Amino acid sequence: MIFPRDMTTGQDWERADVSLQWRQESSQQAGGTTIGKDLGSPIWKADFETMPLEKEEAEALHADFLTLGGLARTFFAHTAKRPEPVAMKGALLSGVTIAEIAADRSSMRLQGLADAQRITGGDFVSITVSTGGRELVKAAQTVEVGDNGQSDWFAIAPYLRAVVALGDAVSLTPPQIELRLEKDGLQEPQRKSGNLYTVKFKASQVIR
C-alpha cells in the first residue's frame, strides 16, 4: 500500500470536524489583564465519525485504517464538511496556485481561477509545499476573482508558515490535509442499532 493516501473521500461522514488548535499559554498581570504567548504554530485536529454502516462495511473501513499501524504512518483526509468553495460548487478547479503572499503572511491571492468566481469566507484552501507536506488554511473573508483569473487579497487563518511559497499548488476540490492518528485515536466499530455500526477516529496535522 501507498502512504500517505486519501482515506476519507468517497465515504459519508456524520461528523467531520477539522478544527484549529492554538498552542498557547496564558498568564495574568498584577492588574488582572490576561496575556497570551504562542508556544508554536497552531495545528489542525480532526475528529471524524462515519454515517451508520452495515457491519461488514464498518469492519472493512476499520481494517483499512489499521494498516496505518497506529501512529506509524500518515494519511490524507479532506474537509468533508466543506469539500469545495461554496460559490464554486461543481466547478472543475485545477492549475490553481498562489499568486501573492502578504509580508506578514496573514493574507494571499490565488491565480488560475475563472472570471466571476469567488472565494467565500469559511472556504478551505489546501497548499502542497516544496517539502511534500500539505498546509491548510481557511479564508476569513469573501473576495471576487478578476478577469485575469486572480482573486483579490483575502485574509486567512492560520497565517502561512514560512515553507509556503509563491507558485505552490492549491487544492480547492476537495482541500486535503496530511494527518497522523492520535494515540488510541482509532476506535473499534461502534454499534448504533441492529446491524449498523460507525467508525471513529481522531488525528492531528503532520507538519513537514
Tab-separated table of C-alpha atoms in Angstrom:
chain	number	residue	atom	x	y	z
A	1	MET	CA	0.000	0.000	0.000
A	2	ILE	CA	0.993	3.623	-0.572
A	3	PHE	CA	1.302	6.012	2.378
A	4	PRO	CA	0.129	8.652	2.811
A	5	ARG	CA	-3.044	8.080	0.803
A	6	ASP	CA	-6.540	9.574	0.755
A	7	MET	CA	-8.668	7.666	3.262
A	8	THR	CA	-11.797	9.816	3.652
A	9	THR	CA	-13.194	10.906	0.282
A	10	GLY	CA	-15.925	8.682	-1.102
A	11	GLN	CA	-17.126	7.955	2.433
A	12	ASP	CA	-20.144	9.617	4.082
A	13	TRP	CA	-19.295	11.211	7.428
A	14	GLU	CA	-21.776	12.115	10.140
A	15	ARG	CA	-19.110	14.115	11.935
A	16	ALA	CA	-16.082	15.577	10.187
A	17	ASP	CA	-14.683	18.275	12.431
A	18	VAL	CA	-11.433	19.889	11.285
A	19	SER	CA	-10.610	22.488	13.918
A	20	LEU	CA	-7.608	24.672	14.628
A	21	GLN	CA	-5.795	24.165	17.917
A	22	TRP	CA	-3.731	27.100	19.158
A	23	ARG	CA	-0.596	26.135	21.064
A	24	GLN	CA	-0.520	28.935	23.622
A	25	GLU	CA	-0.069	29.676	27.292
A	26	SER	CA	-1.672	32.499	29.240
A	27	SER	CA	-0.749	34.439	32.362
A	28	GLN	CA	-2.376	37.204	34.349
A	29	GLN	CA	-0.710	40.507	35.119
A	30	ALA	CA	-0.951	42.178	38.524
A	31	GLY	CA	-3.671	44.463	37.220
A	32	GLY	CA	-5.788	41.485	36.171
A	33	THR	CA	-5.092	41.668	32.439
A	34	THR	CA	-4.646	38.259	30.818
A	35	ILE	CA	-1.854	37.983	28.268
A	36	GLY	CA	-1.102	35.118	25.909
A	37	LYS	CA	2.028	33.716	24.315
A	38	ASP	CA	2.390	31.394	21.327
A	39	LEU	CA	4.358	28.223	22.066
A	40	GLY	CA	4.333	27.142	18.435
A	41	SER	CA	2.360	27.301	15.226
A	42	PRO	CA	-1.274	26.196	15.506
A	43	ILE	CA	-2.160	22.766	14.141
A	44	TRP	CA	-5.354	21.258	12.785
A	45	LYS	CA	-7.133	18.480	14.665
A	46	ALA	CA	-9.590	16.085	13.014
A	47	ASP	CA	-12.484	14.252	14.668
A	48	PHE	CA	-14.432	12.028	12.238
A	49	GLU	CA	-17.318	9.586	12.579
A	50	THR	CA	-18.975	7.746	9.689
A	51	MET	CA	-22.648	7.607	8.951
A	52	PRO	CA	-24.119	4.259	10.140
A	53	LEU	CA	-22.730	1.412	8.032
A	54	GLU	CA	-23.571	-2.241	7.635
A	55	LYS	CA	-21.383	-4.267	9.977
A	56	GLU	CA	-19.257	-5.691	7.153
A	57	GLU	CA	-18.657	-2.211	5.660
A	58	ALA	CA	-17.660	-0.800	9.032
A	59	GLU	CA	-15.255	-3.670	9.666
A	60	ALA	CA	-13.671	-3.239	6.229
A	61	LEU	CA	-13.156	0.514	6.741
A	62	HIS	CA	-11.740	-0.061	10.210
A	63	ALA	CA	-9.324	-2.650	8.800
A	64	ASP	CA	-8.170	-0.122	6.205
A	65	PHE	CA	-7.295	2.339	8.998
A	66	LEU	CA	-5.476	-0.436	10.862
A	67	THR	CA	-2.941	-0.538	8.003
A	68	LEU	CA	-1.650	2.800	9.298
A	69	GLY	CA	-0.095	0.932	12.205
A	70	GLY	CA	-1.440	3.355	14.780
A	71	LEU	CA	0.896	6.356	14.785
A	72	ALA	CA	3.434	4.757	12.434
A	73	ARG	CA	2.065	6.049	9.101
A	74	THR	CA	0.226	9.132	7.890
A	75	PHE	CA	-2.792	9.627	5.622
A	76	PHE	CA	-4.725	12.304	3.769
A	77	ALA	CA	-8.190	13.440	4.826
A	78	HIS	CA	-10.454	16.016	3.219
A	79	THR	CA	-12.564	18.767	4.747
A	80	ALA	CA	-15.753	16.748	4.400
A	81	LYS	CA	-17.999	19.397	5.971
A	82	ARG	CA	-16.916	21.879	3.287
A	83	PRO	CA	-15.330	19.869	0.453
A	84	GLU	CA	-15.389	22.724	-2.076
A	85	PRO	CA	-15.769	26.510	-2.179
A	86	VAL	CA	-19.451	27.307	-1.623
A	87	ALA	CA	-19.523	29.714	-4.588
A	88	MET	CA	-17.857	27.196	-6.934
A	89	LYS	CA	-19.848	24.021	-6.346
A	90	GLY	CA	-19.308	21.549	-9.155
A	91	ALA	CA	-16.552	23.644	-10.754
A	92	LEU	CA	-13.525	21.861	-12.191
A	93	LEU	CA	-10.670	23.564	-10.380
A	94	SER	CA	-7.145	22.657	-11.448
A	95	GLY	CA	-3.942	24.569	-12.004
A	96	VAL	CA	-4.660	26.984	-9.149
A	97	THR	CA	-1.542	28.382	-7.456
A	98	ILE	CA	-0.520	31.093	-5.008
A	99	ALA	CA	-0.043	34.424	-6.791
A	100	GLU	CA	0.986	36.706	-3.913
A	101	ILE	CA	1.625	36.476	-0.167
A	102	ALA	CA	1.416	39.429	2.224
A	103	ALA	CA	4.621	40.378	4.042
A	104	ASP	CA	3.141	39.313	7.390
A	105	ARG	CA	1.752	36.121	5.748
A	106	SER	CA	-1.760	36.894	7.003
A	107	SER	CA	-3.354	37.118	3.544
A	108	MET	CA	-2.788	35.965	-0.020
A	109	ARG	CA	-4.061	35.958	-3.594
A	110	LEU	CA	-4.706	32.954	-5.808
A	111	GLN	CA	-4.323	32.635	-9.585
A	112	GLY	CA	-5.596	30.140	-12.144
A	113	LEU	CA	-9.254	30.646	-11.270
A	114	ALA	CA	-12.042	31.552	-13.689
A	115	ASP	CA	-13.529	35.001	-14.155
A	116	ALA	CA	-16.529	35.742	-11.905
A	117	GLN	CA	-15.653	33.025	-9.392
A	118	ARG	CA	-15.480	33.866	-5.706
A	119	ILE	CA	-13.596	32.867	-2.595
A	120	THR	CA	-16.037	32.863	0.321
A	121	GLY	CA	-15.194	33.311	3.973
A	122	GLY	CA	-15.040	29.845	5.526
A	123	ASP	CA	-13.725	28.093	2.388
A	124	PHE	CA	-10.729	25.818	2.968
A	125	VAL	CA	-7.547	26.088	0.899
A	126	SER	CA	-5.030	23.224	0.797
A	127	ILE	CA	-1.474	24.006	-0.325
A	128	THR	CA	1.149	21.486	-1.431
A	129	VAL	CA	4.557	22.798	-0.360
A	130	SER	CA	8.037	22.002	-1.647
A	131	THR	CA	8.761	19.689	1.305
A	132	GLY	CA	5.857	17.496	0.206
A	133	GLY	CA	3.583	18.487	3.051
A	134	ARG	CA	0.057	19.885	2.935
A	135	GLU	CA	-0.762	23.191	4.573
A	136	LEU	CA	-4.405	24.019	5.279
A	137	VAL	CA	-5.858	27.489	5.776
A	138	LYS	CA	-9.355	28.914	5.929
A	139	ALA	CA	-10.441	32.035	4.041
A	140	ALA	CA	-11.502	34.694	6.537
A	141	GLN	CA	-13.302	36.988	4.071
A	142	THR	CA	-15.186	36.878	0.784
A	143	VAL	CA	-13.482	38.207	-2.359
A	144	GLU	CA	-14.075	38.183	-6.100
A	145	VAL	CA	-11.933	36.806	-8.915
A	146	GLY	CA	-10.936	39.215	-11.690
A	147	ASP	CA	-10.911	38.612	-15.437
A	148	ASN	CA	-7.195	37.728	-15.155
A	149	GLY	CA	-8.073	34.681	-13.038
A	150	GLN	CA	-6.581	36.202	-9.888
A	151	SER	CA	-8.513	36.593	-6.682
A	152	ASP	CA	-8.456	39.769	-4.655
A	153	TRP	CA	-6.443	39.684	-1.433
A	154	PHE	CA	-8.152	37.697	1.309
A	155	ALA	CA	-7.287	37.164	4.962
A	156	ILE	CA	-6.615	33.634	6.141
A	157	ALA	CA	-6.337	31.641	9.349
A	158	PRO	CA	-3.874	30.495	10.397
A	159	TYR	CA	-1.129	32.655	8.877
A	160	LEU	CA	1.018	30.942	6.253
A	161	ARG	CA	4.103	29.152	7.542
A	162	ALA	CA	7.490	30.121	6.102
A	163	VAL	CA	7.571	26.930	3.999
A	164	VAL	CA	4.690	28.188	1.800
A	165	ALA	CA	5.941	29.974	-1.334
A	166	LEU	CA	4.691	31.745	-4.442
A	167	GLY	CA	3.629	29.304	-7.138
A	168	ASP	CA	2.776	26.484	-4.719
A	169	ALA	CA	-0.111	24.348	-5.961
A	170	VAL	CA	-3.509	24.878	-4.357
A	171	SER	CA	-6.322	22.344	-3.974
A	172	LEU	CA	-9.886	23.545	-3.516
A	173	THR	CA	-11.957	20.487	-4.516
A	174	PRO	CA	-11.539	18.934	-2.075
A	175	PRO	CA	-8.952	20.517	0.198
A	176	GLN	CA	-6.881	17.826	1.916
A	177	ILE	CA	-4.616	17.677	4.921
A	178	GLU	CA	-1.998	15.139	5.986
A	179	LEU	CA	-2.817	13.596	9.360
A	180	ARG	CA	-1.462	11.105	11.870
A	181	LEU	CA	-3.772	9.187	14.171
A	182	GLU	CA	-3.622	10.273	17.783
A	183	LYS	CA	-2.661	7.713	20.419
A	184	ASP	CA	-5.659	5.368	20.740
A	185	GLY	CA	-7.376	7.653	18.220
A	186	LEU	CA	-8.950	4.824	16.188
A	187	GLN	CA	-11.922	3.076	17.761
A	188	GLU	CA	-13.338	-0.347	17.079
A	189	PRO	CA	-16.618	-0.141	15.105
A	190	GLN	CA	-19.371	1.005	17.460
A	191	ARG	CA	-22.830	-0.479	17.171
A	192	LYS	CA	-25.584	2.084	16.583
A	193	SER	CA	-28.623	-0.118	16.085
A	194	GLY	CA	-29.366	-3.508	14.602
A	195	ASN	CA	-26.627	-4.336	12.109
A	196	LEU	CA	-25.473	-0.720	11.767
A	197	TYR	CA	-22.082	0.418	13.073
A	198	THR	CA	-19.913	3.538	12.924
A	199	VAL	CA	-16.150	4.039	12.671
A	200	LYS	CA	-14.499	6.920	14.525
A	201	PHE	CA	-11.013	8.388	14.507
A	202	LYS	CA	-9.117	11.376	15.886
A	203	ALA	CA	-5.942	12.663	14.269
A	204	SER	CA	-3.541	15.616	14.210
A	205	GLN	CA	-1.920	17.529	11.360
A	206	VAL	CA	1.505	16.463	10.136
A	207	ILE	CA	3.951	19.353	9.723
A	208	ARG	CA	6.797	18.847	7.231
